[in-house]
mmCIF file with all atom_site columns, C-alpha atoms in Angstrom:
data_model
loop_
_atom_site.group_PDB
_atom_site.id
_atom_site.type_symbol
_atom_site.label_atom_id
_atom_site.label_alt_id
_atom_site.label_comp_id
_atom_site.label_asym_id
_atom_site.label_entity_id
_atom_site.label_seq_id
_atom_site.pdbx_PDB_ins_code
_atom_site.Cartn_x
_atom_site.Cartn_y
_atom_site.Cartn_z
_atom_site.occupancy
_atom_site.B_iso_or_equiv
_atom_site.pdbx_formal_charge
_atom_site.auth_seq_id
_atom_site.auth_comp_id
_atom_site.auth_asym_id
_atom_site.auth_atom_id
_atom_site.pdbx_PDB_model_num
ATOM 1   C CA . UNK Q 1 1   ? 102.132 141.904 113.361 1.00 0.00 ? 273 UNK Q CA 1
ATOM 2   C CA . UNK Q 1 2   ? 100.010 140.150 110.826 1.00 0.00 ? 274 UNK Q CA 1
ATOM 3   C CA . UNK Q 1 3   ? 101.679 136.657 111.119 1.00 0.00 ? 275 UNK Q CA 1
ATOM 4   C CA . UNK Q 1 4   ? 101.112 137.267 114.827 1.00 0.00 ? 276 UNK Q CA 1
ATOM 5   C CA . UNK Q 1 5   ? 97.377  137.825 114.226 1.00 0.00 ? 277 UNK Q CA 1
ATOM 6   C CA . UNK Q 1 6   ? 97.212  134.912 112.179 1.00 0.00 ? 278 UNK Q CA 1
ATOM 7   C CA . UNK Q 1 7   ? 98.828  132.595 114.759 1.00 0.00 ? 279 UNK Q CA 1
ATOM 8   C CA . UNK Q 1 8   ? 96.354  133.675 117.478 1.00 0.00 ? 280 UNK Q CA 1
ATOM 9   C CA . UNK Q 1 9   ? 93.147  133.139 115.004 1.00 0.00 ? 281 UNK Q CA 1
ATOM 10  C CA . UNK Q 1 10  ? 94.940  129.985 114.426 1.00 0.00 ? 282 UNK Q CA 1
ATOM 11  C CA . UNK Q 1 11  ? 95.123  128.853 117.777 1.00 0.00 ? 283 UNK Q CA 1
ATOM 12  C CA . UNK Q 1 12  ? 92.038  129.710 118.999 1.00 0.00 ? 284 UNK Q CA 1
ATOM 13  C CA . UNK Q 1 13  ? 89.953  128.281 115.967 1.00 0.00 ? 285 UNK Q CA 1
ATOM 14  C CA . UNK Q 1 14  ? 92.030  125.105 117.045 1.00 0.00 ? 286 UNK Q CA 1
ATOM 15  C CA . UNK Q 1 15  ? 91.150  125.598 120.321 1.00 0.00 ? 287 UNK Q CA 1
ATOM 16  C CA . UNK Q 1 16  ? 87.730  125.817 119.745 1.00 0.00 ? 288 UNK Q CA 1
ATOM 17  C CA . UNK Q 1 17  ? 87.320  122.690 118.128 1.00 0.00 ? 289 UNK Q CA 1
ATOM 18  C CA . UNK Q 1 18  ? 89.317  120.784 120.615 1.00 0.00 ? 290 UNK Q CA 1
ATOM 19  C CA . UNK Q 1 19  ? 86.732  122.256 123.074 1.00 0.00 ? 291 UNK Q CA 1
ATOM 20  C CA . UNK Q 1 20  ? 83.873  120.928 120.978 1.00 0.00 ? 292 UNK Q CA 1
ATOM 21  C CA . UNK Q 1 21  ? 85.333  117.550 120.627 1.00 0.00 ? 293 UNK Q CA 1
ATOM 22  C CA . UNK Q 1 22  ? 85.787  117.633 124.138 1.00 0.00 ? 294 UNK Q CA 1
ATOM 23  C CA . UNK Q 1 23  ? 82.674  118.370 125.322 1.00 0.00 ? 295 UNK Q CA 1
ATOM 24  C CA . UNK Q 1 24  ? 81.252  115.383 123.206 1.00 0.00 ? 296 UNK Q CA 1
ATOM 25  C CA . UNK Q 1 25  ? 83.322  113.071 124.848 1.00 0.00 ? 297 UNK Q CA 1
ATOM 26  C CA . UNK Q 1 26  ? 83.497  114.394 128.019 1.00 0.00 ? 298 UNK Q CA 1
ATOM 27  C CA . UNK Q 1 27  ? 79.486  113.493 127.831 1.00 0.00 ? 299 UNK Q CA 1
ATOM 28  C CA . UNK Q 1 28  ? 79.807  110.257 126.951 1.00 0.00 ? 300 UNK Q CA 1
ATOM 29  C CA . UNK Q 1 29  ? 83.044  109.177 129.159 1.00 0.00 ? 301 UNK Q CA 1
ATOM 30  C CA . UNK Q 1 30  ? 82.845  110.975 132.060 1.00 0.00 ? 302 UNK Q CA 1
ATOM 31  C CA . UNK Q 1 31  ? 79.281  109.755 133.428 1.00 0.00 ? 303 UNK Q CA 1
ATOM 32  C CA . UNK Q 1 32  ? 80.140  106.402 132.959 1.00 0.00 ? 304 UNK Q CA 1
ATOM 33  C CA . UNK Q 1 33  ? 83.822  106.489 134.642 1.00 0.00 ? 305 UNK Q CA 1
ATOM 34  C CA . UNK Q 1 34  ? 81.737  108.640 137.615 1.00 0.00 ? 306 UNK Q CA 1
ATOM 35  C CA . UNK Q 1 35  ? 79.580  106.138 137.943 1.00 0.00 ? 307 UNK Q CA 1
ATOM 36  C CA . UNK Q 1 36  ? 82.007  103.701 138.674 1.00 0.00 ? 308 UNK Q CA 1
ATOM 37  C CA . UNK Q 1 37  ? 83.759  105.650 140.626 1.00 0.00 ? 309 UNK Q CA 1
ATOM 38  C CA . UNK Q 1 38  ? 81.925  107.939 142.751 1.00 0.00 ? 310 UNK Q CA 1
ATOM 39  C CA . UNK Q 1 39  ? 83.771  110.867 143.547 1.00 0.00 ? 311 UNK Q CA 1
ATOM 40  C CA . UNK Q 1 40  ? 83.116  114.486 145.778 1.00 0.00 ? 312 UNK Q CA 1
ATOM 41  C CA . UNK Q 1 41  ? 85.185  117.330 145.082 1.00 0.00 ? 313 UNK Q CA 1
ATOM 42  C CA . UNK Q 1 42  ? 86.775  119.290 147.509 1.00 0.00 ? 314 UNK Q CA 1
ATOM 43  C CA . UNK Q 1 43  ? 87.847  122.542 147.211 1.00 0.00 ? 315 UNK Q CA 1
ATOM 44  C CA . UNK Q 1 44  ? 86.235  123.413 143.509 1.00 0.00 ? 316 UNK Q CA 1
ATOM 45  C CA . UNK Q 1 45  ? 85.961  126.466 144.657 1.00 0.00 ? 317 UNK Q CA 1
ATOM 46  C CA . UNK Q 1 46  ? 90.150  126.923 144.477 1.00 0.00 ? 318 UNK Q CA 1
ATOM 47  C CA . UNK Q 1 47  ? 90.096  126.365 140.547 1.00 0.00 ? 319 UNK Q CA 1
ATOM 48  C CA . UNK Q 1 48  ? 91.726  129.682 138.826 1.00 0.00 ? 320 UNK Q CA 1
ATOM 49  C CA . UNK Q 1 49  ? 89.916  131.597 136.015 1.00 0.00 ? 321 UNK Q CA 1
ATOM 50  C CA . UNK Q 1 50  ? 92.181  131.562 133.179 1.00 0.00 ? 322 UNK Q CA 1
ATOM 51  C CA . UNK Q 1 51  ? 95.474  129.955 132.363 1.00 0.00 ? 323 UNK Q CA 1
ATOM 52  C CA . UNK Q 1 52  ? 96.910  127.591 134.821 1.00 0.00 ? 324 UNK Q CA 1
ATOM 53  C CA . UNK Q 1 53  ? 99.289  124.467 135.194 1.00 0.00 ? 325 UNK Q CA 1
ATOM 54  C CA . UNK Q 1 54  ? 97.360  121.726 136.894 1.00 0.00 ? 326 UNK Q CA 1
ATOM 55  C CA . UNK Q 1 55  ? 98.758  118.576 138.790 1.00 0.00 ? 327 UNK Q CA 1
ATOM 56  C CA . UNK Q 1 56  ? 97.899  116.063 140.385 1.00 0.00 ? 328 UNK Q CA 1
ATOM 57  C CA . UNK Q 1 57  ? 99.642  112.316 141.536 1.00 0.00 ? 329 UNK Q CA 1
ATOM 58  C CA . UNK Q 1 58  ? 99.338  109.503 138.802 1.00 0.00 ? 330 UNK Q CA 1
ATOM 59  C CA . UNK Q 1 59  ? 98.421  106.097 139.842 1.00 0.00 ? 331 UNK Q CA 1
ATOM 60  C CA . UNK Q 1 60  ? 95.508  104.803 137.504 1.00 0.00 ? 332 UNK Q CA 1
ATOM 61  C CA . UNK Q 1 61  ? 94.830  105.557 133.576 1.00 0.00 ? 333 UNK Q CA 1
ATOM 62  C CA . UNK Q 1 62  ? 91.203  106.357 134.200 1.00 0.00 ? 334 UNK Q CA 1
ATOM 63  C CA . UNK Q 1 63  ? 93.024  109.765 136.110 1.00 0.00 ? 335 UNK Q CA 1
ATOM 64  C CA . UNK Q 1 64  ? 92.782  112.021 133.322 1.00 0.00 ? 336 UNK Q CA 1
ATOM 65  C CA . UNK Q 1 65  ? 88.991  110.989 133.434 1.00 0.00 ? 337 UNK Q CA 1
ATOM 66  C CA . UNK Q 1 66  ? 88.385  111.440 136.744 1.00 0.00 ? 338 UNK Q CA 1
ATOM 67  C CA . UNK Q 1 67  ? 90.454  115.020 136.983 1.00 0.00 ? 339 UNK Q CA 1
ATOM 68  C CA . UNK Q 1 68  ? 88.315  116.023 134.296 1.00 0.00 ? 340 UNK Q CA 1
ATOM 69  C CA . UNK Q 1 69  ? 85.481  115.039 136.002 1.00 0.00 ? 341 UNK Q CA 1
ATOM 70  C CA . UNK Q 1 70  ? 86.754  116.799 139.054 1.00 0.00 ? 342 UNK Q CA 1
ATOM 71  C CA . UNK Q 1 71  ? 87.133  120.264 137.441 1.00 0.00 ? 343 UNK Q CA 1
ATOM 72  C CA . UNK Q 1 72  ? 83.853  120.015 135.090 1.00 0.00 ? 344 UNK Q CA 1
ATOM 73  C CA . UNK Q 1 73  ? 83.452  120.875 131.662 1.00 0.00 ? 345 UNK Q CA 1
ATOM 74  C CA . UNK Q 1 74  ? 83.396  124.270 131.916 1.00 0.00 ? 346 UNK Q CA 1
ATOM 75  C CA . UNK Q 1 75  ? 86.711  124.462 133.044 1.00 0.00 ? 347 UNK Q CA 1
ATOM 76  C CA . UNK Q 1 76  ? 88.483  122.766 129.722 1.00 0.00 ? 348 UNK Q CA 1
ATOM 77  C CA . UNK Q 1 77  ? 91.884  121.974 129.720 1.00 0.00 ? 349 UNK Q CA 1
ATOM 78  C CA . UNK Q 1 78  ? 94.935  120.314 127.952 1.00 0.00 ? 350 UNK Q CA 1
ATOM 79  C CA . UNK Q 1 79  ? 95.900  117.148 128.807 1.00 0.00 ? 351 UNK Q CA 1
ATOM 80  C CA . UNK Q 1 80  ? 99.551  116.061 128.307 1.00 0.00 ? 352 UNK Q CA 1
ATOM 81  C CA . UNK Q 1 81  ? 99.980  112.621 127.445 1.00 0.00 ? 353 UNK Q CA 1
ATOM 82  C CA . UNK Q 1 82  ? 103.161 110.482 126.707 1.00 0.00 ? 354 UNK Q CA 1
ATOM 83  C CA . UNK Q 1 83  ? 103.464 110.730 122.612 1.00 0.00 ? 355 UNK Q CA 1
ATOM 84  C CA . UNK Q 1 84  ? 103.337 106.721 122.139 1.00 0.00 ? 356 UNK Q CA 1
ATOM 85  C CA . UNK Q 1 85  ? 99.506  107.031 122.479 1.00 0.00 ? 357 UNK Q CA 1
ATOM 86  C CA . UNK Q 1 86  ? 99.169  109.274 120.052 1.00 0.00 ? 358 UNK Q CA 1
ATOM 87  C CA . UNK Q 1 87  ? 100.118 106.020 117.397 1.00 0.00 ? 359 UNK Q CA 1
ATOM 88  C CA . UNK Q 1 88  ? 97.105  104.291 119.471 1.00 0.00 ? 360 UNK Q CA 1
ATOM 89  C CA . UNK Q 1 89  ? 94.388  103.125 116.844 1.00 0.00 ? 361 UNK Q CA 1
ATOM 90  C CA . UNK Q 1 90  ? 91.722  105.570 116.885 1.00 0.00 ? 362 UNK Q CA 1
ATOM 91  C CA . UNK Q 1 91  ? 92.112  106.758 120.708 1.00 0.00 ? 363 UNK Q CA 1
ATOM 92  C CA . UNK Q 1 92  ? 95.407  108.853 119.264 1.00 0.00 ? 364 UNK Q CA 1
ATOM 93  C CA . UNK Q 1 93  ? 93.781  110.702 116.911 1.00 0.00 ? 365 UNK Q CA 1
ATOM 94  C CA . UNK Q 1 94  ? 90.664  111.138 119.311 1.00 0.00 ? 366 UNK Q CA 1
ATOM 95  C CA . UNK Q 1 95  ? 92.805  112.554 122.141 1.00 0.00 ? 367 UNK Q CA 1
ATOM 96  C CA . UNK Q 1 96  ? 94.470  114.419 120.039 1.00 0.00 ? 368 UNK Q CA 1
ATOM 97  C CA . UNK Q 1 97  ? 91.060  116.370 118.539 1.00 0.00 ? 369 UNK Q CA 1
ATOM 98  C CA . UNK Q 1 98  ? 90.580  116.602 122.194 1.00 0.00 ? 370 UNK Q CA 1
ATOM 99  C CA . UNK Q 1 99  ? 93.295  118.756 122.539 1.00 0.00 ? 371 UNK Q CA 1
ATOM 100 C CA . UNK Q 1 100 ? 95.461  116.727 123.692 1.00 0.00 ? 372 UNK Q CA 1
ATOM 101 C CA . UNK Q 1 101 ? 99.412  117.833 123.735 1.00 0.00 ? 373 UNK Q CA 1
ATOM 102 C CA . UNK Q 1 102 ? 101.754 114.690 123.596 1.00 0.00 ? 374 UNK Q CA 1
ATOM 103 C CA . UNK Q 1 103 ? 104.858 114.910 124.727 1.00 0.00 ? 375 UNK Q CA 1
ATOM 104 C CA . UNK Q 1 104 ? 107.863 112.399 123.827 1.00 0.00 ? 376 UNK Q CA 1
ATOM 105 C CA . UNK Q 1 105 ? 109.758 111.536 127.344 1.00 0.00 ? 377 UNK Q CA 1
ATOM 106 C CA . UNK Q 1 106 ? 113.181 112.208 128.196 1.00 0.00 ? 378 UNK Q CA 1
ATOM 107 C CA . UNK Q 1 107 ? 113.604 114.261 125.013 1.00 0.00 ? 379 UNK Q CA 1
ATOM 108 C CA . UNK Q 1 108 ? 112.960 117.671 126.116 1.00 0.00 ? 380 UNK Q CA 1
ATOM 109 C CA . UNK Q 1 109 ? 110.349 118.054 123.937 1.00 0.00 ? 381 UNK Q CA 1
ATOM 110 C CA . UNK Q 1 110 ? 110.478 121.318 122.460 1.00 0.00 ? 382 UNK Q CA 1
ATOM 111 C CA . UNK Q 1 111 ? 107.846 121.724 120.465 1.00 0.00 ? 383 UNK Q CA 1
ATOM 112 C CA . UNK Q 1 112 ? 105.158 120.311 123.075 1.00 0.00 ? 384 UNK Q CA 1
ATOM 113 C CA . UNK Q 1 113 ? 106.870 122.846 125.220 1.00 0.00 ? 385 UNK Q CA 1
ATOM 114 C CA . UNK Q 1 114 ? 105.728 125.449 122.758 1.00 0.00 ? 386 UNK Q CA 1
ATOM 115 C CA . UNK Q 1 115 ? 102.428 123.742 122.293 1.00 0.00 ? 387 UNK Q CA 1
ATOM 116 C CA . UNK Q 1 116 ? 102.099 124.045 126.162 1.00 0.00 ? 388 UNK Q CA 1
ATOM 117 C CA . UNK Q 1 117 ? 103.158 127.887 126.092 1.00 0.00 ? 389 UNK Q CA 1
ATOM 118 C CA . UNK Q 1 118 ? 100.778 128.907 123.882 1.00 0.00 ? 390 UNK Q CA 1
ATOM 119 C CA . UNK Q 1 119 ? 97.561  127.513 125.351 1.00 0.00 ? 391 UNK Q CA 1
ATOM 120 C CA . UNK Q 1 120 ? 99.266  129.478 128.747 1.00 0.00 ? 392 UNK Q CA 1
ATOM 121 C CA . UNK Q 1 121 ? 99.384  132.341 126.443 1.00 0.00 ? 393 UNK Q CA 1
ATOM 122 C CA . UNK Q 1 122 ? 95.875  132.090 124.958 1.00 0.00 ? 394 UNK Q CA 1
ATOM 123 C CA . UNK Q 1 123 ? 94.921  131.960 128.921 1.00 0.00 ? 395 UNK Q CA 1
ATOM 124 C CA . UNK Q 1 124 ? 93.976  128.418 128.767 1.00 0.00 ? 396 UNK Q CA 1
ATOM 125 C CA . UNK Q 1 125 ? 94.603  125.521 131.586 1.00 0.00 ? 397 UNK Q CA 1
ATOM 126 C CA . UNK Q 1 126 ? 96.636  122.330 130.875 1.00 0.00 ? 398 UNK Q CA 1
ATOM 127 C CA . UNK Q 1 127 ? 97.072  119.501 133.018 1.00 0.00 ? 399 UNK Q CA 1
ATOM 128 C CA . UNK Q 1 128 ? 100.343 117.668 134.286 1.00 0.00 ? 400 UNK Q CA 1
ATOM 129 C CA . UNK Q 1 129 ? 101.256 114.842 136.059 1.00 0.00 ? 401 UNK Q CA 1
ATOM 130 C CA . UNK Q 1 130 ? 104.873 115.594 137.643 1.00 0.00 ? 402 UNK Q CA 1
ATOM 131 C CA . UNK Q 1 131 ? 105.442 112.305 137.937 1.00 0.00 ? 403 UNK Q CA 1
ATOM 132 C CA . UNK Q 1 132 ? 105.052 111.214 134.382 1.00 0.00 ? 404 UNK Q CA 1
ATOM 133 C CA . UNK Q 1 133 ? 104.314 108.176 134.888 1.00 0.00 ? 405 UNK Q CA 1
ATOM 134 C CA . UNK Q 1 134 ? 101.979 106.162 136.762 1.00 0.00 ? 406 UNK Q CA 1
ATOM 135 C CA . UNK Q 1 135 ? 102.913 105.521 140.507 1.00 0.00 ? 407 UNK Q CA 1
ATOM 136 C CA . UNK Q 1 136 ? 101.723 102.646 143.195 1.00 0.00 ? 408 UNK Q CA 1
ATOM 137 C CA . UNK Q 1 137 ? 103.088 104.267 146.214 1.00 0.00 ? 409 UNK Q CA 1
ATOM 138 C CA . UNK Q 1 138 ? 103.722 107.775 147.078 1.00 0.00 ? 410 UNK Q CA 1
ATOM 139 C CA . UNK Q 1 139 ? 107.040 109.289 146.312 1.00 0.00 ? 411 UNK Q CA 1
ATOM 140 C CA . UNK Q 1 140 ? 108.420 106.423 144.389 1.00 0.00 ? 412 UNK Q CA 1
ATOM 141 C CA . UNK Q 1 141 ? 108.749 108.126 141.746 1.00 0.00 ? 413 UNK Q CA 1
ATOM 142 C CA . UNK Q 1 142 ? 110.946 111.781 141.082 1.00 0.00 ? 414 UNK Q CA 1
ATOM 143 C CA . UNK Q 1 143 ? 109.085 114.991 139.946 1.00 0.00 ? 415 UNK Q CA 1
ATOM 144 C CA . UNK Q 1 144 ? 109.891 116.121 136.727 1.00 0.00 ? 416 UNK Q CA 1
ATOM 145 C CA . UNK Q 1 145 ? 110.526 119.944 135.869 1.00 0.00 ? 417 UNK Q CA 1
ATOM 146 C CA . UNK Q 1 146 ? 108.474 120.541 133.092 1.00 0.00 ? 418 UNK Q CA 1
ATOM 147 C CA . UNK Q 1 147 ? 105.371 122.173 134.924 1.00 0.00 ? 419 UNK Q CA 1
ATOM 148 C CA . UNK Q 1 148 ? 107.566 124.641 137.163 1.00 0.00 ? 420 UNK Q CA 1
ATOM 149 C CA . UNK Q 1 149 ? 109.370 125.712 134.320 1.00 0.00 ? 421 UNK Q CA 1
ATOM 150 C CA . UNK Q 1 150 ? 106.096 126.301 132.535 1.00 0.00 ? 422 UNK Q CA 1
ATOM 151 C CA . UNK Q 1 151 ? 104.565 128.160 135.479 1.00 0.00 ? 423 UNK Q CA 1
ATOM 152 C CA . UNK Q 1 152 ? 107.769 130.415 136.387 1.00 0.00 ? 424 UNK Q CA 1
ATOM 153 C CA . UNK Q 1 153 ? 108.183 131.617 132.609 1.00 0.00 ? 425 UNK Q CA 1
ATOM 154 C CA . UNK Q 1 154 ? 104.740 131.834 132.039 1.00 0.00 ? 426 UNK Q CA 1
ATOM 155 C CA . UNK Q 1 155 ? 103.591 133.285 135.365 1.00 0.00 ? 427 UNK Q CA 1
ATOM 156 C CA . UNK Q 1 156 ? 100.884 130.923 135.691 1.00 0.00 ? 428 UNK Q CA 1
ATOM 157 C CA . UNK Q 1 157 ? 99.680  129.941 138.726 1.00 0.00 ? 429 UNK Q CA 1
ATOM 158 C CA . UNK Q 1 158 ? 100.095 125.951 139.707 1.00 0.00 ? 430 UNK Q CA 1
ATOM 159 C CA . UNK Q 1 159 ? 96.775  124.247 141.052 1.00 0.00 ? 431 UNK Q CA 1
ATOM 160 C CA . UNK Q 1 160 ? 97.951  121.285 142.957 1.00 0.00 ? 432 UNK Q CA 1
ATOM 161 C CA . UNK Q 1 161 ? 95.303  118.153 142.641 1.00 0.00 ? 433 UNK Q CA 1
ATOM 162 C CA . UNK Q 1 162 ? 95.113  114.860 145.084 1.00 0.00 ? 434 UNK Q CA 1
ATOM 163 C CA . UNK Q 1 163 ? 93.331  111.646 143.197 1.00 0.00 ? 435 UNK Q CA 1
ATOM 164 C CA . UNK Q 1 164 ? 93.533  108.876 145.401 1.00 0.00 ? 436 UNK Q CA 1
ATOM 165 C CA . UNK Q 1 165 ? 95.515  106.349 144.651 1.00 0.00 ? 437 UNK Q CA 1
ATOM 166 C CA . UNK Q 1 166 ? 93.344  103.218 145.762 1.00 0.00 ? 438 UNK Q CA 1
ATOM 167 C CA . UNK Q 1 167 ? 90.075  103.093 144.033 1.00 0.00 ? 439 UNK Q CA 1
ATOM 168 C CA . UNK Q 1 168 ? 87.298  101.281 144.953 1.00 0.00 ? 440 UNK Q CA 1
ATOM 169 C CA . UNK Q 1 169 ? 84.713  100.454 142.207 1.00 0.00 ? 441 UNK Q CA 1
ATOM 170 C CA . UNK Q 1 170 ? 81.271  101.979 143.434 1.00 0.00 ? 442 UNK Q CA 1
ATOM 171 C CA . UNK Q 1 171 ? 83.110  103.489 146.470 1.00 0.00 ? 443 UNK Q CA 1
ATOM 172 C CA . UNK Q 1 172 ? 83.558  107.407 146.381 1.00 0.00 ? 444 UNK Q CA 1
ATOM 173 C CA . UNK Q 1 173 ? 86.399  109.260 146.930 1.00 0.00 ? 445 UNK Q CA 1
ATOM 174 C CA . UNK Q 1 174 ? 87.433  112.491 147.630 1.00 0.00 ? 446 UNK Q CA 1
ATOM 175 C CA . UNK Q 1 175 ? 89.449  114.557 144.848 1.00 0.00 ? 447 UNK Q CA 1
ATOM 176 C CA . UNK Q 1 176 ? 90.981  117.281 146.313 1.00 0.00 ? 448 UNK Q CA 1
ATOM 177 C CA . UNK Q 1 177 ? 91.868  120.880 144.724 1.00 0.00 ? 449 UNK Q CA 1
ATOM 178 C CA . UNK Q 1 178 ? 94.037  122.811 146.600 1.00 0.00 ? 450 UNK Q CA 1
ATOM 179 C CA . UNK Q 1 179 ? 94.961  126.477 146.844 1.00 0.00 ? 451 UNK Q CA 1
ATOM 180 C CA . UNK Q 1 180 ? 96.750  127.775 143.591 1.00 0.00 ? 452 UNK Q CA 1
ATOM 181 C CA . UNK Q 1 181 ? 100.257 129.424 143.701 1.00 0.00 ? 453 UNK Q CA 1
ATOM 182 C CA . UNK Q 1 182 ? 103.206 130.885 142.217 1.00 0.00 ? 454 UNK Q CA 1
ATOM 183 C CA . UNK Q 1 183 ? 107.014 130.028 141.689 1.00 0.00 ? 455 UNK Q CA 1
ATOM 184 C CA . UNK Q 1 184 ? 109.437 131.403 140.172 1.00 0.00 ? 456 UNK Q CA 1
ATOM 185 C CA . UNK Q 1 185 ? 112.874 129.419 139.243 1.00 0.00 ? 457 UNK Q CA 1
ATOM 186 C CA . UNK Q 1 186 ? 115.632 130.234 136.983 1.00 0.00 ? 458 UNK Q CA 1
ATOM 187 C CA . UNK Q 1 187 ? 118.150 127.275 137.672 1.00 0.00 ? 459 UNK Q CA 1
ATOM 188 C CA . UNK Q 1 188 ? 118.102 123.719 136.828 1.00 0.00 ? 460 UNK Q CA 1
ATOM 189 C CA . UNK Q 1 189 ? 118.841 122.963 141.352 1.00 0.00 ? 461 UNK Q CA 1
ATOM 190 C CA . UNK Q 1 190 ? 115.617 125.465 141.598 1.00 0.00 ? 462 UNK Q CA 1
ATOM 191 C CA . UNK Q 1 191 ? 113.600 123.816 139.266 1.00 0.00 ? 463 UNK Q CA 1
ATOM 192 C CA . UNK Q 1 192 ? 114.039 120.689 140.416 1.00 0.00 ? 464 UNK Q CA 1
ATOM 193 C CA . UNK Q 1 193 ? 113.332 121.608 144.512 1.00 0.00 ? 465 UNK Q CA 1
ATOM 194 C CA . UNK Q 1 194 ? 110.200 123.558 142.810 1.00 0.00 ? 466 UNK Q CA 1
ATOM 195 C CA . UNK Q 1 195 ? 109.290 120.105 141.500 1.00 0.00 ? 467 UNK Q CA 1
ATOM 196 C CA . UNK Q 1 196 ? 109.635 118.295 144.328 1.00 0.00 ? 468 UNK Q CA 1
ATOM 197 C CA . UNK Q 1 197 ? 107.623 120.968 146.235 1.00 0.00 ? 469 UNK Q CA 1
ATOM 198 C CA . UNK Q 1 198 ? 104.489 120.091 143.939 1.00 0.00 ? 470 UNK Q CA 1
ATOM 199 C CA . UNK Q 1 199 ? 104.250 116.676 145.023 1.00 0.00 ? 471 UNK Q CA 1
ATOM 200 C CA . UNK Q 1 200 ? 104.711 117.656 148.676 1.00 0.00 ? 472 UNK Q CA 1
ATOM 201 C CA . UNK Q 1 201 ? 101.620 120.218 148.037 1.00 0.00 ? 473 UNK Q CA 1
ATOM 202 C CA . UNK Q 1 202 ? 99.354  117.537 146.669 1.00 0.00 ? 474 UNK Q CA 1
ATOM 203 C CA . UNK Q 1 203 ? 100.427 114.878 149.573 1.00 0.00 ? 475 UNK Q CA 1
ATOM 204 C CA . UNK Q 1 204 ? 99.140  117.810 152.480 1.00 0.00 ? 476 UNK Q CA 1
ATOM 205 C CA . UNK Q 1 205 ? 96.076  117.880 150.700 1.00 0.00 ? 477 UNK Q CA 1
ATOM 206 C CA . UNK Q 1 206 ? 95.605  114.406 151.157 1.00 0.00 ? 478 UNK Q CA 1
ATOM 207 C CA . UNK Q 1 207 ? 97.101  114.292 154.529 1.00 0.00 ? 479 UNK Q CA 1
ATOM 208 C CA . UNK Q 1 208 ? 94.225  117.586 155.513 1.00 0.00 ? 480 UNK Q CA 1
ATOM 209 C CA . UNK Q 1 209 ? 96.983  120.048 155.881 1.00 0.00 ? 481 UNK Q CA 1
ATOM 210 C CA . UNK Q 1 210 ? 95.348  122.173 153.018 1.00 0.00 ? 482 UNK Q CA 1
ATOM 211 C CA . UNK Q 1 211 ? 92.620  122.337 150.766 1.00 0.00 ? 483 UNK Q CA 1
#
């Protein structure tokens, strides 16, 4: 009981900090990327309170700006992020005070998996891109599990995110939030339809089917 104690204290003194850190770069960043990029958010009002898996189609590396932008400070969350970044001069170790979970690909990552679990636990949001990797066209590129499998064991509701994929500097754009929902999985064939179901979630709410 007291180790478990500790661990939460732990984790949300970490998580505090990351929160702090960022909020200061969220002020500087995020401004500047908006006004480049203009966006309007629809559906803001669908964003859960509480934990939640977030995703959203990949196409550009100033997304995980932009998202962030999208869902406003207030609502923090936990970026995953392929690990080689973390070795990045000086933006690794500022992501990572960010609160940033990196995850080494095609590993099965366990302990980002755990990382991942716990801010789910402490009821906090992180943020996914299926896809794990950035993507020119639509479907060219497989879902990966990792955020159903998160969401079923966790029951955490998924928030399915469009970010268009061609940006226009000074042009806006519509980000679009869609309804949040629940899956539940408990085979690999399940896991991987529930994957492929994400993606087909965020392309209706670019196509206007939902929002």
């Amino acid at each position: 009981m007291t180790d478990t104690r500790e661990q939460v204290q732990k984790d949300t003194g970490g998580s505090e900090r990351a929160r702090r850190w960022f909020n200061v770069v969220y002020s500087v960043v995020v401004p500047i990327v908006k006004l480049i990029y203009p966006i309007r958010v629809v559906g803001r009002e669908n964003i859960p309170d509480g934990a939640a898996v977030v995703c959203a189609n990949h196409s550009n590396l100033l997304d995980p700006v932009i998202a962030a932008g999208a869902f406003r400070r207030r609502n923090y969350m936990h970026f995953i992020a392929k690990a080689e970044l973390k070795g990045a001069f000086i933006l690794g170790r500022l992501l990572e005070r960010c609160g940033v979970i990196f995850v080494k690909r095609g590993t099965g990552d366990i302990g980002a998996m755990r990382s991942m679990m716990r801010c789910l636990k402490n009821g906090e949001k992180i943020f996914i891109f299926p896809e794990g990797t950035r993507s020119e066209e639509d479907n060219m590129v497989d879902a990966k599990t990792g955020a159903v499998r998160l969401a079923s064991k966790l029951s955490a509701p998924i928030a399915p995110v469009y970010i268009p994929r061609r940006k226009r500097v000074f042009s806006r754009m519509d980000i679009i939030i869609g309804e949040p929902y629940y899956v539940r999985g408990s085979s690999h064939d399940e896991y991987e339809q529930l994957a492929e179901e994400i993606m087909e979630h965020i392309y209706a709410l670019r196509d206007g089917e939902s929002a």
